[in-house]
Short mmCIF file of the C-alpha atoms (twelve columns), coordinates in Angstrom:
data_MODEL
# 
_entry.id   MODEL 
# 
loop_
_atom_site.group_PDB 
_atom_site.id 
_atom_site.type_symbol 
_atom_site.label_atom_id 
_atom_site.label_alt_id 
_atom_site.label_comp_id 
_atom_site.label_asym_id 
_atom_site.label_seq_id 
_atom_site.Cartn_x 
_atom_site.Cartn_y 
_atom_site.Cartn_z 
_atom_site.pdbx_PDB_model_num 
ATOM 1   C CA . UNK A 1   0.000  0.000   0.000  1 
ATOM 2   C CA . UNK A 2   0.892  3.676   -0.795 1 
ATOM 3   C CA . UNK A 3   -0.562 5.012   2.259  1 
ATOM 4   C CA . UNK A 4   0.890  4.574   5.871  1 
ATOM 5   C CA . UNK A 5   -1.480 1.758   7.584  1 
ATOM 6   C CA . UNK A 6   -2.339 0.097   10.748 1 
ATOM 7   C CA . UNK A 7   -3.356 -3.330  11.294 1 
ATOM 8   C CA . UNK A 8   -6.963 -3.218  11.935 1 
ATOM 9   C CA . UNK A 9   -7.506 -0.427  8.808  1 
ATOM 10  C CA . UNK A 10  -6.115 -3.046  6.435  1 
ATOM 11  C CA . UNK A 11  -7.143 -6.775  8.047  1 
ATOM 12  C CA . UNK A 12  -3.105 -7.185  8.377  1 
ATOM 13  C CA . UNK A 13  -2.481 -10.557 10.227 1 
ATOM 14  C CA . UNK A 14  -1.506 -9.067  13.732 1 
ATOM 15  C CA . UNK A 15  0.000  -12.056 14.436 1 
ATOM 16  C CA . UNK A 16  2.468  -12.747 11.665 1 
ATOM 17  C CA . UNK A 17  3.442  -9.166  11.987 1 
ATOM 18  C CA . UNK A 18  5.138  -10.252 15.294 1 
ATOM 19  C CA . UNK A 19  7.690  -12.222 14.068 1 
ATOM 20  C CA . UNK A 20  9.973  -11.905 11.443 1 
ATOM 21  C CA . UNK A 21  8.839  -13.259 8.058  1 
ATOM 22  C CA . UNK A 22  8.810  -11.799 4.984  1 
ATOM 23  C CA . UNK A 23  4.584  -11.268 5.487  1 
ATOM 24  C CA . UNK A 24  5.933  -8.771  8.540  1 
ATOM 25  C CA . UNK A 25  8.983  -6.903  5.928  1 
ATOM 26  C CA . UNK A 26  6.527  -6.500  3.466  1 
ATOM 27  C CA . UNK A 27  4.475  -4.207  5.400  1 
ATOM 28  C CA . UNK A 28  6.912  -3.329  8.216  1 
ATOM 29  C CA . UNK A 29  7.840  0.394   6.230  1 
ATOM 30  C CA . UNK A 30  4.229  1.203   5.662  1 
ATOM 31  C CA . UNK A 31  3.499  0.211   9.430  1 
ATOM 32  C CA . UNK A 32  6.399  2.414   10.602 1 
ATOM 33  C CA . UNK A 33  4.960  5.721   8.815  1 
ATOM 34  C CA . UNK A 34  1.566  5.150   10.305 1 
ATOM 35  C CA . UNK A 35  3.297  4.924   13.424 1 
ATOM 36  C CA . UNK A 36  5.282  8.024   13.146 1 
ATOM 37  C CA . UNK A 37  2.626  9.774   12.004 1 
ATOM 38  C CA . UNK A 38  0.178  8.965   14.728 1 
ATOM 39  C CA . UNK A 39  3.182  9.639   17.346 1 
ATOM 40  C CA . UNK A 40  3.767  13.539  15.673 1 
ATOM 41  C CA . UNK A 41  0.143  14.464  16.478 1 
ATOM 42  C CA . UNK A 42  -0.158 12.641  19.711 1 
ATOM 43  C CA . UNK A 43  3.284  11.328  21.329 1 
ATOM 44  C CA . UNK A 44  1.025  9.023   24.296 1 
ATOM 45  C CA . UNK A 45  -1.218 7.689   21.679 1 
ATOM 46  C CA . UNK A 46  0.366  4.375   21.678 1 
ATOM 47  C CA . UNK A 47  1.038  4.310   25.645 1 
ATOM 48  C CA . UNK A 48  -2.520 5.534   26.097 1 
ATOM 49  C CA . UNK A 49  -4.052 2.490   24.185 1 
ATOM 50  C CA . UNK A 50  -1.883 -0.241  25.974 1 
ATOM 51  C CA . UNK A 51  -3.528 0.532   29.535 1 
ATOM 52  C CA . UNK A 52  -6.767 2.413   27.973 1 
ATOM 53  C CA . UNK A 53  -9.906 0.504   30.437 1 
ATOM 54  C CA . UNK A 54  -7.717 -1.715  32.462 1 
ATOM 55  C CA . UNK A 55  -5.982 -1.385  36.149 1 
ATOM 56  C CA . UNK A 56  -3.098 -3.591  37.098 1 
ATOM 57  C CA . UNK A 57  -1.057 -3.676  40.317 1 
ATOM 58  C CA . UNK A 58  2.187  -4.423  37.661 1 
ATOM 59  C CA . UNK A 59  2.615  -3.933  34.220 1 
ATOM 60  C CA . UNK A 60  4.937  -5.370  31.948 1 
ATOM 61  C CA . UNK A 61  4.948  -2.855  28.739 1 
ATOM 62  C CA . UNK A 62  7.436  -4.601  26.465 1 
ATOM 63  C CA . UNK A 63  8.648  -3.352  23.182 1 
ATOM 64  C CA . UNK A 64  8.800  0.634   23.630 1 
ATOM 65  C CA . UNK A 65  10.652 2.489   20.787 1 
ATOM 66  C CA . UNK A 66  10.650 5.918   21.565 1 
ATOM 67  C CA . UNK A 67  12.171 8.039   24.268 1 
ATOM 68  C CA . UNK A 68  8.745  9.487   24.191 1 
ATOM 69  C CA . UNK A 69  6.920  6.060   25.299 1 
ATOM 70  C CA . UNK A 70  9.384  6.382   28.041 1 
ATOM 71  C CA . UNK A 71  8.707  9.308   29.359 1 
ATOM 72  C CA . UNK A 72  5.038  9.095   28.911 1 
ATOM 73  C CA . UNK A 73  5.313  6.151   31.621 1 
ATOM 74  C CA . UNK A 74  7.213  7.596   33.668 1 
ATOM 75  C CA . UNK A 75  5.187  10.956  33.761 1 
ATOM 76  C CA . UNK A 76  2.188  8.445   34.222 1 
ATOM 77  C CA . UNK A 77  3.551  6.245   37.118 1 
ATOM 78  C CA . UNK A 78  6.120  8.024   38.453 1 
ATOM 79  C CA . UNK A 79  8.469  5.779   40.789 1 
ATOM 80  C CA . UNK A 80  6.848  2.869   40.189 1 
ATOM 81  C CA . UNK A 81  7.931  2.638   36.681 1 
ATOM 82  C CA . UNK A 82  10.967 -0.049  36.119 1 
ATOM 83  C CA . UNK A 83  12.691 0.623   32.128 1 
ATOM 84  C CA . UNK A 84  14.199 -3.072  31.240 1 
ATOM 85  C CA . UNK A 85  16.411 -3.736  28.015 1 
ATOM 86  C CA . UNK A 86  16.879 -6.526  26.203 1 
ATOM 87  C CA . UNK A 87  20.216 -7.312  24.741 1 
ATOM 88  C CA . UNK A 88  21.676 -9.431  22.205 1 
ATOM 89  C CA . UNK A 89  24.648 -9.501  20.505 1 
ATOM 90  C CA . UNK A 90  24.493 -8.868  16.322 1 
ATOM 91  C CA . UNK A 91  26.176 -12.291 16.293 1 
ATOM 92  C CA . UNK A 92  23.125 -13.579 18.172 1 
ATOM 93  C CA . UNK A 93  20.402 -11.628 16.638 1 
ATOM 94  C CA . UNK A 94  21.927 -12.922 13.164 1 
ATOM 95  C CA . UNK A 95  21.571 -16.773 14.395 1 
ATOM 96  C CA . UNK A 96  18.136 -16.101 15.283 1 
ATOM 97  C CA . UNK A 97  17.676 -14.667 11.081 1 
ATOM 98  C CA . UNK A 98  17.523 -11.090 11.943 1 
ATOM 99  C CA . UNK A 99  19.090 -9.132  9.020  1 
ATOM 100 C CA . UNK A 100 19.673 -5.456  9.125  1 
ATOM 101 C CA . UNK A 101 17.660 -3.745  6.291  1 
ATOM 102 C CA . UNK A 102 18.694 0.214   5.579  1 
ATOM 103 C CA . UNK A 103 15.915 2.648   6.223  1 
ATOM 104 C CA . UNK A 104 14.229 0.518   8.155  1 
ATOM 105 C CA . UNK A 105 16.714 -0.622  11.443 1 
ATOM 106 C CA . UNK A 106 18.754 2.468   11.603 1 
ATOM 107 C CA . UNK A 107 15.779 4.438   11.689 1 
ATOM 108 C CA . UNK A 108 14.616 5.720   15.433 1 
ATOM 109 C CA . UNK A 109 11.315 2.967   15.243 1 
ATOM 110 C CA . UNK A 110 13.821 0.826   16.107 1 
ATOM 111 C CA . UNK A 111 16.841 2.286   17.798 1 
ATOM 112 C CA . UNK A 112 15.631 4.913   19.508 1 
ATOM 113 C CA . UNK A 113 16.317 3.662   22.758 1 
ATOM 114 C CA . UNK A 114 20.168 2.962   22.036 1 
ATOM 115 C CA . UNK A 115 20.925 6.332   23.774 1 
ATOM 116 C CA . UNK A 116 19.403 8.901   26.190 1 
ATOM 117 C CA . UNK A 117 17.773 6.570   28.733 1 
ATOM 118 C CA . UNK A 118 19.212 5.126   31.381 1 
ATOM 119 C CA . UNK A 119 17.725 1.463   31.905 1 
ATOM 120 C CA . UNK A 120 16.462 0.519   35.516 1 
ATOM 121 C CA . UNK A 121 17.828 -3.533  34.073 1 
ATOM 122 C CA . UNK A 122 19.556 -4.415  30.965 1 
ATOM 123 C CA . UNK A 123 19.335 -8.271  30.665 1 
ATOM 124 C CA . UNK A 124 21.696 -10.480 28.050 1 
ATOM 125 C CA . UNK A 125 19.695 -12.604 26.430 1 
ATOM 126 C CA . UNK A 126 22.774 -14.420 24.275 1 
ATOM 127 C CA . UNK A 127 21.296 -17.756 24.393 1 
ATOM 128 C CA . UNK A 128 22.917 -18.278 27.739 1 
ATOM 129 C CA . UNK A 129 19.941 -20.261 29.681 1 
ATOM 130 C CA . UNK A 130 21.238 -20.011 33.399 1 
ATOM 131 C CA . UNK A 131 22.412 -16.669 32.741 1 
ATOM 132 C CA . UNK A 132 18.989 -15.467 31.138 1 
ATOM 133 C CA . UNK A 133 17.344 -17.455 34.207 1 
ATOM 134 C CA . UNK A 134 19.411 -15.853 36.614 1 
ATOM 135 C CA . UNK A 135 18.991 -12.353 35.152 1 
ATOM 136 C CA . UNK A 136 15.432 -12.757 35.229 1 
ATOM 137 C CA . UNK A 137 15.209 -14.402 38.532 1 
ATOM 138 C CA . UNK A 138 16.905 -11.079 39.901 1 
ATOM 139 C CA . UNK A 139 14.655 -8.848  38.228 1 
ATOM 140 C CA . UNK A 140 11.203 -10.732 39.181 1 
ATOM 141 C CA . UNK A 141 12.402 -10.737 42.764 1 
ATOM 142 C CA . UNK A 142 13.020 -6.717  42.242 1 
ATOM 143 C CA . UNK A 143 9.768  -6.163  41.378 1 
ATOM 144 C CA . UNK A 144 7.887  -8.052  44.154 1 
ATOM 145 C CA . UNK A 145 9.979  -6.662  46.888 1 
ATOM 146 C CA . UNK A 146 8.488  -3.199  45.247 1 
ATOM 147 C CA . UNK A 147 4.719  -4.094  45.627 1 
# 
């Protein structure tokens, strides 16, 4: 499609646009104009929609991109609000058939978050089972101490 789109405007499978296949690359440019789009007129649009009717004594919020997400939490929730990052190595992302595209993963959708914020918990997740387990272990134990 010319246009920028979102899912439910153009019956998109939500689902296979959660992994990586080529049914998610196809649309992924389109779906990252809508996004940008909908973020310059209303930077909490996204953030709003995630906890829009529902209360929650924890919420996990995965897969931010902006700074502005960010800081739309933390204006929202103050102190309770715990920022976790993911990490993998290139080498490991490439085993798991991740291939950098131009345009698309140098472009702030999906680095935005590689600078400016300071993480609460940045966990390795190289493949490393026990260290994953451990790292998470550490993190869940974090959070119930904080409720």
């Amino acid at each position: 499609p010319a246009a920028p789109l979102s899912p439910q405007e153009h019956g998109l499978d939500f689902q296979r646009l959660l992994d990586a296949s080529a049914y998610k690359e196809r649309y992924r440019q389109d779906m990252i104009r809508w996004g940008e789009e909908k973020r310059c007129t209303d930077p909490g649009f996204f953030c709003r929609m995630a906890v829009k009717g529902v209360a929650q004594p924890v919420w996990v919020v995965s897969d931010t991109r902006r700074l502005s997400d960010v800081e739309w939490f933390r204006d929202s929730y103050g102190d309770a609000v715990q920022t976790v990052r993911v990490a993998a190595t290139e080498e490991t992302r490439k085993k798991r058939n991740w291939v950098f595209v131009a345009g698309v993963d140098d472009a702030e959708s999906e680095c935005g978050l590689d600078q400016g914020v300071t993480f609460d918990w940045v966990i390795t997740n190289d493949g490393d089972k026990r260290c994953l387990d451990g790292q998470l272990d550490a993190l869940l134990q974090s959070l119930r101490n904080r409720l």
